[in-house]
Amino acid sequence: MAADNFSRAFPLTLKHEGGWVDHPADPGGATNLGVTIGTLSSWLGRPASKAEVKALTRESVAPIYRKNYWDAIRGDELPAGLDYAVFDFAVNSGPKRAAMALQRAVGVADDGVIGSITLANVANRPVDSTIEHIMADRMTFLRQLSTWPTFGKGWTARCDGVLREALNMAASAPLPVPPVTVAPIPVPAGPLVAPAPRNSGVILAPAPRADAPATVPAPEPGFWGALADRFRTAFPLKKG
């Protein structure tokens, strides 16, 4: 998995969201750094003012992005690149719609809740293909909106940029290394070398005693000694 790719995905999405805007055609109303006045009100637990929206900073909106969007689509459990594609979709069009697009891309029921079945199917599909399916789904949805004539050009540029960056992330991600299981070598319960059984016919020579005198071999006879031995053998002495 991507092991917390949020720090990389967040600034990319923030760049697409831009800064302060209060466009009359935007149903979100006053927005700054991608956080609408409605989102900020829910985060604060009270109605937020436009002045508070305008005063938002990158540091103050980061926790909102992480909890409301990244954690909602289980970004830490998605492969690199795919996490960014789903995250940016969630920020732009809502976590449930982004989750449904992911589920359709991997062939599971699109209930909008990313669970173990969705994640298992994600793991068994090529990441780049899943990203492409999601981005195509996203563009189909955006073209159906009544605000497409106003924002369509910007949305298209955003989706093209997200697609390129997501595929680059996926391509540069390290390949997962499967765990290697090493089976332990069985150790016999008894001694490694079994002693010879009793009465087996094997006679073990006793070890020499430390205080026993060293055995000195007899010197070989010289020439005259060898000649005398041959003479005694040829002409043995007769007794009596």
XYZ file of N, CA and C in Angstrom:
720
model
N 0.816 -1.177 0.000
C 0.000 0.000 0.000
C 0.864 1.246 0.000
N 0.207 2.399 -0.023
C 0.980 3.630 -0.233
C 1.662 4.156 1.012
N 1.317 3.606 2.197
C 1.999 4.014 3.437
C 1.929 5.519 3.637
N 0.735 6.048 3.731
C 0.479 7.463 3.986
C 1.039 8.339 2.866
N 0.370 8.308 1.723
C 0.707 9.162 0.584
C -0.019 10.501 0.676
N -0.681 10.746 1.794
C -1.466 11.971 1.945
C -0.603 13.219 1.779
N 0.611 13.185 2.342
C 1.471 14.362 2.278
C 1.848 14.723 0.846
N 1.778 13.761 -0.048
C 2.060 14.019 -1.453
C 0.794 14.392 -2.225
N -0.318 13.746 -1.902
C -1.566 13.995 -2.620
C -2.218 15.321 -2.232
N -2.129 15.671 -0.967
C -2.815 16.876 -0.466
C -2.413 18.151 -1.207
N -1.123 18.474 -1.344
C -0.781 19.715 -2.047
C -1.169 19.701 -3.521
N -1.190 18.523 -4.156
C -1.609 18.442 -5.549
C -3.085 18.794 -5.695
N -3.896 18.244 -4.817
C -5.327 18.559 -4.852
C -5.570 20.019 -4.490
N -4.826 20.508 -3.523
C -4.983 21.900 -3.099
C -4.677 22.853 -4.248
N -3.705 22.495 -5.070
C -3.354 23.332 -6.214
C -4.515 23.429 -7.199
N -5.228 22.320 -7.387
C -6.398 22.341 -8.282
C -7.554 23.122 -7.673
N -7.678 23.069 -6.357
C -8.793 23.738 -5.705
C -8.645 25.258 -5.738
N -7.413 25.735 -5.696
C -7.206 27.182 -5.744
C -7.487 27.863 -4.420
N -7.601 29.192 -4.477
C -7.796 29.983 -3.269
C -9.229 30.442 -3.086
N -9.365 31.661 -2.631
C -10.681 32.215 -2.307
C -11.508 32.409 -3.574
N -12.784 31.959 -3.521
C -13.727 32.166 -4.624
C -15.136 32.177 -4.048
N -15.954 33.030 -4.618
C -17.367 33.101 -4.217
C -18.194 33.291 -5.478
N -18.136 32.291 -6.338
C -18.783 32.359 -7.647
C -20.288 32.137 -7.485
N -21.100 33.004 -8.088
C -22.561 32.846 -7.934
C -23.100 31.560 -8.545
N -22.404 31.007 -9.529
C -22.882 29.774 -10.159
C -22.425 28.527 -9.414
N -21.557 28.703 -8.431
C -21.041 27.554 -7.673
C -22.006 27.231 -6.541
N -22.637 26.034 -6.562
C -23.599 25.694 -5.498
C -22.944 25.596 -4.124
N -21.616 25.480 -4.070
C -20.939 25.393 -2.782
C -20.840 26.717 -2.056
N -21.064 27.797 -2.759
C -20.980 29.115 -2.132
C -19.536 29.530 -1.907
N -19.333 30.367 -0.891
C -17.996 30.869 -0.569
C -17.054 29.706 -0.287
N -15.900 29.716 -0.957
C -14.952 28.598 -0.856
C -13.533 29.143 -0.812
N -12.702 28.517 -0.001
C -11.293 28.882 0.049
C -10.460 27.614 0.243
N -9.458 27.430 -0.607
C -8.617 26.239 -0.559
C -9.446 24.956 -0.646
N -10.524 25.043 -1.407
C -11.382 23.889 -1.622
C -12.384 23.602 -0.523
N -12.357 24.372 0.556
C -13.280 24.168 1.681
C -14.429 25.166 1.556
N -15.624 24.630 1.387
C -16.795 25.496 1.254
C -17.258 25.983 2.627
N -18.109 26.963 2.599
C -18.626 27.491 3.853
C -19.459 26.434 4.585
N -20.130 25.576 3.822
C -20.890 24.491 4.436
C -19.982 23.458 5.094
N -18.886 23.102 4.437
C -17.932 22.142 5.011
C -17.300 22.698 6.279
N -16.930 23.959 6.242
C -16.318 24.568 7.428
C -17.317 24.642 8.573
N -18.570 24.921 8.269
C -19.593 24.973 9.316
C -19.755 23.615 9.991
N -19.749 22.544 9.193
C -19.855 21.200 9.762
C -18.630 20.872 10.602
N -17.464 21.307 10.166
C -16.230 21.045 10.891
C -16.210 21.775 12.228
N -16.703 23.009 12.241
C -16.703 23.807 13.462
C -17.877 23.474 14.380
N -18.917 22.849 13.835
C -20.107 22.549 14.623
C -21.001 23.762 14.819
N -20.851 24.747 13.975
C -21.669 25.965 14.032
C -21.592 26.658 12.670
N -22.485 27.590 12.405
C -22.415 28.310 11.129
C -21.122 29.130 11.034
N -20.435 28.967 9.921
C -19.200 29.725 9.684
C -19.518 30.969 8.855
N -18.695 31.975 9.004
C -18.869 33.210 8.240
C -17.960 33.192 7.014
N -18.275 34.071 6.074
C -17.419 34.165 4.892
C -16.026 34.652 5.278
N -15.957 35.481 6.307
C -14.656 35.968 6.758
C -13.793 34.808 7.276
N -14.416 33.847 7.952
C -13.670 32.690 8.452
C -13.202 31.804 7.299
N -14.052 31.688 6.289
C -13.660 30.911 5.115
C -12.472 31.574 4.424
N -12.547 32.866 4.299
C -11.487 33.610 3.619
C -10.171 33.545 4.385
N -10.223 33.365 5.703
C -9.022 33.354 6.539
C -8.362 31.969 6.630
N -8.934 30.983 5.971
C -8.376 29.633 6.044
C -6.958 29.594 5.462
N -6.133 28.736 6.041
C -4.759 28.534 5.566
C -4.561 27.064 5.200
N -3.455 26.802 4.557
C -3.136 25.422 4.180
C -3.046 24.533 5.418
N -2.449 25.045 6.483
C -2.306 24.254 7.708
C -3.649 23.994 8.371
N -4.559 24.969 8.310
C -5.835 24.801 9.001
C -6.797 23.883 8.255
N -6.613 23.754 6.934
C -7.534 22.890 6.189
C -7.010 21.455 6.050
N -5.735 21.242 6.331
C -5.164 19.891 6.180
C -5.919 18.847 7.003
N -6.232 19.099 8.276
C -6.989 18.089 9.037
C -8.368 17.803 8.449
N -8.993 18.830 7.849
C -10.313 18.645 7.228
C -10.186 17.708 6.029
N -9.191 17.948 5.220
C -8.967 17.103 4.042
C -8.676 15.661 4.443
N -7.866 15.505 5.468
C -7.503 14.141 5.860
C -8.718 13.374 6.391
N -9.449 13.967 7.313
C -10.558 13.241 7.924
C -11.741 13.090 6.977
N -12.152 14.177 6.332
C -13.381 14.164 5.531
C -13.228 13.447 4.193
N -12.011 13.398 3.673
C -11.836 12.851 2.330
C -10.836 11.684 2.286
N -9.613 11.906 2.764
C -8.597 10.854 2.687
C -8.987 9.625 3.520
N -9.329 9.851 4.780
C -9.719 8.720 5.630
C -11.035 8.109 5.158
N -11.928 8.940 4.598
C -13.227 8.449 4.146
C -13.086 7.465 2.989
N -12.065 7.643 2.156
C -11.864 6.711 1.035
C -10.761 5.688 1.353
N -10.329 5.661 2.615
C -9.309 4.711 3.099
C -8.028 4.815 2.275
N -7.572 6.070 2.151
C -6.422 6.353 1.314
C -5.163 5.600 1.700
N -4.940 5.400 2.985
C -3.726 4.699 3.428
C -3.709 3.231 3.007
N -4.853 2.689 2.608
C -4.940 1.277 2.242
C -5.024 1.055 0.733
N -4.946 2.152 -0.029
C -4.994 2.045 -1.486
C -3.588 2.161 -2.061
N -3.349 1.559 -3.225
C -2.030 1.671 -3.853
C -1.705 3.109 -4.244
N -0.421 3.407 -4.312
C 0.029 4.741 -4.712
C -0.505 5.071 -6.100
N -0.969 6.296 -6.251
C -1.558 6.726 -7.514
C -3.061 6.560 -7.488
N -3.509 5.376 -7.165
C -4.953 5.156 -7.043
C -5.500 5.941 -5.866
N -4.734 6.010 -4.792
C -5.182 6.780 -3.622
C -5.408 8.252 -3.990
N -4.485 8.811 -4.763
C -4.614 10.217 -5.168
C -5.808 10.433 -6.098
N -6.016 9.522 -7.055
C -7.128 9.659 -7.996
C -8.478 9.637 -7.275
N -8.634 8.712 -6.327
C -9.901 8.615 -5.592
C -10.047 9.800 -4.640
N -8.941 10.207 -4.005
C -8.964 11.330 -3.065
C -9.379 12.633 -3.762
N -8.778 12.932 -4.910
C -9.116 14.167 -5.615
C -10.570 14.150 -6.090
N -11.029 12.992 -6.519
C -12.431 12.834 -6.913
C -13.335 13.104 -5.710
N -12.961 12.591 -4.549
C -13.762 12.779 -3.337
C -13.853 14.257 -2.955
N -12.735 14.963 -3.055
C -12.730 16.388 -2.715
C -13.617 17.163 -3.672
N -13.560 16.825 -4.943
C -14.288 17.562 -5.969
C -15.782 17.234 -6.013
N -16.109 15.941 -5.755
C -17.503 15.522 -5.947
C -18.090 14.717 -4.797
N -17.353 14.563 -3.704
C -17.868 13.856 -2.542
C -17.288 12.465 -2.403
N -17.001 12.042 -1.162
C -16.395 10.726 -0.928
C -17.243 9.546 -1.414
N -18.554 9.639 -1.261
C -19.398 8.509 -1.655
C -19.353 8.290 -3.157
N -19.436 9.364 -3.918
C -19.401 9.221 -5.374
C -18.041 8.666 -5.830
N -16.966 9.133 -5.186
C -15.629 8.641 -5.533
C -15.498 7.161 -5.201
N -16.040 6.764 -4.044
C -15.984 5.356 -3.644
C -16.777 4.485 -4.615
N -17.913 4.971 -5.071
C -18.725 4.213 -6.023
C -17.987 4.032 -7.350
N -17.287 5.066 -7.787
C -16.507 4.954 -9.024
C -15.403 3.911 -8.870
N -14.752 3.887 -7.707
C -13.719 2.882 -7.449
C -14.319 1.481 -7.481
N -15.472 1.307 -6.860
C -16.099 -0.002 -6.807
C -16.518 -0.487 -8.198
N -17.030 0.418 -9.007
C -17.382 0.025 -10.380
C -16.131 -0.351 -11.174
N -15.043 0.336 -10.914
C -13.801 0.058 -11.644
C -13.234 -1.316 -11.326
N -13.488 -1.822 -10.120
C -12.941 -3.134 -9.730
C -14.003 -4.225 -9.713
N -15.215 -3.899 -10.166
C -16.232 -4.921 -10.350
C -16.945 -5.403 -9.117
N -17.211 -4.506 -8.149
C -17.998 -4.886 -6.973
C -19.209 -3.965 -6.875
N -20.134 -4.328 -6.007
C -21.347 -3.530 -5.852
C -20.999 -2.115 -5.398
N -21.559 -1.128 -6.079
C -21.213 0.271 -5.791
C -22.145 0.871 -4.730
N -21.912 0.437 -3.485
C -22.718 0.961 -2.387
C -22.100 2.214 -1.762
N -20.929 2.607 -2.223
C -20.294 3.825 -1.718
C -19.529 3.649 -0.424
N -19.389 2.411 0.042
C -18.652 2.140 1.283
C -17.479 1.234 0.942
N -16.276 1.721 1.092
C -15.087 0.936 0.771
C -14.779 0.010 1.949
N -14.970 -1.289 1.717
C -14.732 -2.275 2.759
C -13.717 -3.309 2.311
N -13.670 -4.422 3.003
C -12.667 -5.453 2.741
C -12.829 -6.073 1.355
N -14.067 -6.215 0.884
C -14.284 -6.805 -0.441
C -13.748 -5.876 -1.525
N -14.031 -4.584 -1.389
C -13.518 -3.615 -2.366
C -11.996 -3.619 -2.366
N -11.383 -3.604 -1.188
C -9.918 -3.557 -1.102
C -9.295 -4.834 -1.672
N -9.942 -5.974 -1.454
C -9.417 -7.223 -1.998
C -9.439 -7.204 -3.524
N -10.503 -6.671 -4.098
C -10.590 -6.575 -5.553
C -9.622 -5.541 -6.106
N -9.385 -4.482 -5.354
C -8.385 -3.495 -5.768
C -7.017 -4.149 -5.871
N -6.682 -4.985 -4.894
C -5.366 -5.628 -4.861
C -5.167 -6.600 -6.017
N -6.261 -7.092 -6.602
C -6.163 -8.073 -7.680
C -6.310 -7.463 -9.066
N -6.331 -6.145 -9.155
C -6.463 -5.470 -10.446
C -5.240 -4.613 -10.727
N -4.866 -4.445 -12.002
C -3.761 -3.529 -12.335
C -4.108 -2.106 -11.908
N -3.200 -1.456 -11.220
C -3.474 -0.124 -10.673
C -3.736 0.891 -11.775
N -2.919 0.870 -12.827
C -3.090 1.868 -13.878
C -4.440 1.740 -14.578
N -4.887 0.509 -14.789
C -6.188 0.292 -15.415
C -7.321 0.798 -14.523
N -7.212 0.569 -13.216
C -8.237 1.044 -12.278
C -8.290 2.568 -12.265
N -7.131 3.207 -12.284
C -7.087 4.680 -12.317
C -7.787 5.199 -13.565
N -7.500 4.616 -14.712
C -8.106 5.068 -15.964
C -9.618 4.904 -15.948
N -10.111 3.798 -15.385
C -11.556 3.580 -15.293
C -12.212 4.644 -14.407
N -11.578 4.960 -13.294
C -12.144 5.937 -12.368
C -12.205 7.318 -13.012
N -11.139 7.707 -13.685
C -11.111 9.038 -14.297
C -12.121 9.145 -15.434
N -12.333 8.067 -16.181
C -13.361 8.073 -17.230
C -14.746 8.199 -16.612
N -14.972 7.498 -15.517
C -16.241 7.580 -14.789
C -16.463 9.006 -14.288
N -15.394 9.615 -13.792
C -15.487 10.981 -13.264
C -15.875 11.976 -14.355
N -15.251 11.858 -15.512
C -15.572 12.776 -16.602
C -17.014 12.579 -17.087
N -17.493 11.338 -17.110
C -18.881 11.080 -17.504
C -19.846 11.771 -16.557
N -19.546 11.693 -15.261
C -20.398 12.352 -14.264
C -20.383 13.877 -14.430
N -19.206 14.443 -14.614
C -19.090 15.897 -14.703
C -19.817 16.455 -15.938
N -19.768 15.742 -17.038
C -20.415 16.213 -18.269
C -21.938 16.275 -18.131
N -22.480 15.518 -17.179
C -23.924 15.491 -16.986
C -24.432 16.636 -16.105
N -23.528 17.362 -15.468
C -23.926 18.433 -14.565
C -24.383 19.665 -15.342
N -25.334 20.372 -14.754
C -25.847 21.585 -15.405
C -24.804 22.692 -15.456
N -23.819 22.634 -14.588
C -22.770 23.653 -14.551
C -21.593 23.321 -15.474
N -21.728 22.244 -16.266
C -20.640 21.883 -17.180
C -20.270 23.016 -18.139
N -21.238 23.723 -18.738
C -20.859 24.814 -19.645
C -19.991 25.883 -18.971
N -20.163 26.074 -17.680
C -19.403 27.106 -16.970
C -18.044 26.590 -16.509
N -18.035 25.405 -15.944
C -16.806 24.887 -15.317
C -16.163 23.714 -16.074
N -16.757 23.295 -17.177
C -16.280 22.108 -17.881
C -14.832 22.185 -18.324
N -14.413 23.331 -18.809
C -13.032 23.464 -19.276
C -12.045 23.275 -18.119
N -12.337 23.892 -16.989
C -11.468 23.749 -15.820
C -11.471 22.335 -15.269
N -12.652 21.697 -15.251
C -12.733 20.323 -14.758
C -11.947 19.359 -15.654
N -12.032 19.593 -16.955
C -11.301 18.730 -17.886
C -9.793 18.846 -17.669
N -9.305 20.074 -17.515
C -7.873 20.277 -17.268
C -7.456 19.626 -15.954
N -8.305 19.724 -14.955
C -8.005 19.119 -13.656
C -7.934 17.602 -13.769
N -8.910 17.004 -14.425
C -8.919 15.541 -14.551
C -7.737 15.041 -15.378
N -7.377 15.783 -16.416
C -6.198 15.393 -17.203
C -4.943 15.417 -16.332
N -4.813 16.462 -15.505
C -3.645 16.558 -14.621
C -3.620 15.472 -13.563
N -4.774 15.170 -12.989
C -4.852 14.111 -11.970
C -4.503 12.759 -12.584
N -5.009 12.499 -13.780
C -4.732 11.232 -14.452
C -3.234 11.056 -14.687
N -2.583 12.092 -15.196
C -1.140 11.997 -15.456
C -0.355 11.764 -14.167
N -0.675 12.552 -13.128
C 0.072 12.444 -11.875
C -0.184 11.100 -11.183
N -1.422 10.637 -11.222
C -1.766 9.361 -10.585
C -1.033 8.204 -11.273
N -0.973 8.223 -12.595
C -0.271 7.161 -13.319
C 1.225 7.216 -13.046
N 1.781 8.419 -12.914
C 3.195 8.552 -12.575
C 3.488 7.994 -11.187
N 2.600 8.275 -10.231
C 2.765 7.737 -8.878
C 2.747 6.221 -8.898
N 1.798 5.665 -9.648
C 1.666 4.205 -9.701
C 2.894 3.571 -10.343
N 3.419 4.226 -11.402
C 4.570 3.662 -12.108
C 5.844 3.711 -11.281
N 5.969 4.738 -10.433
C 7.197 4.898 -9.642
C 7.132 4.221 -8.282
N 5.985 3.676 -7.936
C 5.846 3.011 -6.634
C 6.644 1.718 -6.634
N 7.326 1.390 -5.522
C 8.062 0.127 -5.460
C 7.117 -1.054 -5.512
N 7.576 -2.119 -6.165
C 6.765 -3.326 -6.237
C 6.661 -3.968 -4.860
N 5.481 -4.470 -4.513
C 5.355 -5.140 -3.213
C 6.199 -6.402 -3.167
N 6.861 -6.602 -2.044
C 7.706 -7.777 -1.855
C 6.956 -8.762 -0.971
N 6.636 -9.947 -1.500
C 5.920 -10.919 -0.658
C 6.797 -11.391 0.479
N 6.204 -11.655 1.630
C 7.005 -12.141 2.759
C 7.604 -13.511 2.469
N 8.819 -13.719 2.926
C 9.505 -14.991 2.723
C 9.447 -15.779 4.027
N 8.909 -16.974 3.943
C 8.799 -17.840 5.120
C 9.884 -18.902 5.057
N 10.732 -18.924 6.058
C 11.818 -19.902 6.126
C 11.436 -20.979 7.134
N 11.328 -22.214 6.644
C 10.962 -23.311 7.536
C 12.146 -23.670 8.420
N 11.928 -23.852 9.718
C 13.046 -24.228 10.603
C 13.568 -25.620 10.300
N 14.869 -25.826 10.462
C 15.479 -27.142 10.246
C 15.179 -28.019 11.457
N 14.565 -29.180 11.241
C 14.241 -30.036 12.400
C 15.504 -30.528 13.088
N 15.529 -30.467 14.394
C 16.662 -30.921 15.199
C 16.254 -32.197 15.914
N 16.994 -33.297 15.736
C 16.602 -34.553 16.413
C 16.698 -34.412 17.922
N 15.826 -35.170 18.593
C 15.780 -35.070 20.053
C 17.017 -35.685 20.700
N 17.577 -36.760 20.119
C 18.722 -37.447 20.693
C 20.038 -36.823 20.267
N 21.171 -37.504 20.608
C 22.481 -36.990 20.208
C 22.634 -37.036 18.697
N 23.432 -36.105 18.143
C 23.632 -36.052 16.703
C 24.331 -37.305 16.195
N 25.286 -37.921 16.979
C 25.980 -39.141 16.595
C 25.655 -40.217 17.626
N 24.995 -41.272 17.210
C 24.607 -42.333 18.148
C 25.816 -43.192 18.492
N 26.002 -43.565 19.761
C 27.125 -44.439 20.138
C 26.905 -45.851 19.619
N 28.017 -46.590 19.469
C 27.909 -47.984 19.026
C 27.154 -48.790 20.068
N 26.253 -49.659 19.644
C 25.497 -50.467 20.625
C 26.406 -51.458 21.333
N 26.013 -51.853 22.500
C 26.779 -52.821 23.275
C 26.763 -54.180 22.578
N 27.918 -54.929 22.726
C 28.058 -56.253 22.122
C 27.889 -56.220 20.611
N 28.309 -55.128 20.029
C 28.156 -55.017 18.589
C 29.342 -55.578 17.844
N 30.401 -55.988 18.573
C 31.593 -56.488 17.907
C 32.593 -55.405 17.606
N 32.242 -54.192 17.867
C 33.150 -53.084 17.625
C 33.992 -52.890 18.870
N 35.300 -53.028 18.764
C 36.204 -52.880 19.897
C 36.898 -51.542 19.773
N 36.691 -50.741 20.744
C 37.303 -49.423 20.748
C 38.622 -49.510 21.498
N 39.703 -49.103 20.884
C 41.020 -49.131 21.531
C 41.035 -48.128 22.656
N 41.587 -48.527 23.805
C 41.623 -47.561 24.915
C 42.587 -46.427 24.604
N 42.231 -45.276 25.102
C 43.088 -44.113 24.890
C 44.361 -44.289 25.704
N 45.503 -43.894 25.176
C 46.769 -44.033 25.927
C 46.744 -43.194 27.184
N 47.374 -43.786 28.247
C 47.444 -43.034 29.505
C 48.443 -41.912 29.368
N 48.133 -40.866 30.083
C 49.017 -39.699 30.008
C 50.380 -40.011 30.591
N 50.470 -40.971 31.633
C 51.743 -41.256 32.285
C 52.431 -42.487 31.697
N 51.870 -43.103 30.629
C 52.484 -44.301 30.045
C 53.719 -43.905 29.271
N 54.831 -44.755 29.370
C 56.053 -44.416 28.619
C 55.822 -44.547 27.141
N 56.434 -43.675 26.421
C 56.279 -43.685 24.968
C 56.970 -44.907 24.397
N 56.381 -45.577 23.461
C 56.960 -46.757 22.800
C 57.954 -46.308 21.755
N 59.223 -46.790 21.931
C 60.275 -46.401 20.986
C 60.473 -47.541 20.016
N 60.323 -47.373 18.747
C 60.489 -48.468 17.790
C 61.939 -48.930 17.748
N 62.159 -50.280 17.574
C 63.532 -50.840 17.501
C 64.230 -50.312 16.272
N 65.526 -50.002 16.419
C 66.250 -49.485 15.260
C 66.442 -50.581 14.240
N 66.408 -50.235 12.971
C 66.632 -51.193 11.904
C 68.110 -51.601 11.891
N 68.465 -52.912 11.621
C 69.876 -53.354 11.599
C 70.635 -52.733 10.450
N 71.926 -52.474 10.691
C 72.754 -51.939 9.624
C 73.195 -53.042 8.656
N 74.237 -52.787 7.833
C 74.674 -53.755 6.825
C 75.218 -55.028 7.465
N 76.167 -54.856 8.428
C 76.770 -56.021 9.072
C 75.743 -56.795 9.899
N 74.823 -56.045 10.533
C 73.804 -56.752 11.312
C 72.922 -57.578 10.400
N 72.527 -57.027 9.238
C 71.699 -57.770 8.295
C 72.440 -58.991 7.760
N 73.791 -58.838 7.518
C 74.578 -59.961 7.011
C 74.655 -61.078 8.050
N 74.834 -60.696 9.348
C 74.889 -61.695 10.411
C 73.573 -62.426 10.533
N 72.439 -61.694 10.377
C 71.131 -62.353 10.451
C 70.972 -63.368 9.337
N 71.443 -63.038 8.154
C 71.318 -63.970 7.018
C 72.204 -65.212 7.263
N 73.426 -65.024 7.868
C 74.333 -66.143 8.144
C 73.721 -67.092 9.162
N 73.111 -66.500 10.226
C 72.505 -67.347 11.261
C 71.330 -68.129 10.691
N 70.626 -67.489 9.731
C 69.484 -68.194 9.140
C 69.951 -69.342 8.254
N 71.061 -69.086 7.521
C 71.563 -70.136 6.593
C 72.261 -71.270 7.349
N 72.979 -70.943 8.396
C 73.754 -71.944 9.149
C 73.343 -71.906 10.622
N 72.192 -72.447 10.941
C 71.755 -72.403 12.337
C 72.638 -73.272 13.234
N 72.804 -72.864 14.444
C 73.605 -73.635 15.392
C 72.835 -74.867 15.835
N 73.541 -75.976 15.876
C 72.929 -77.223 16.325
C 73.156 -77.418 17.796
N 72.097 -77.707 18.487
C 72.199 -77.940 19.938
C 72.508 -79.405 20.165
N 73.363 -79.611 21.220
C 73.749 -80.989 21.598
C 74.879 -81.399 20.684
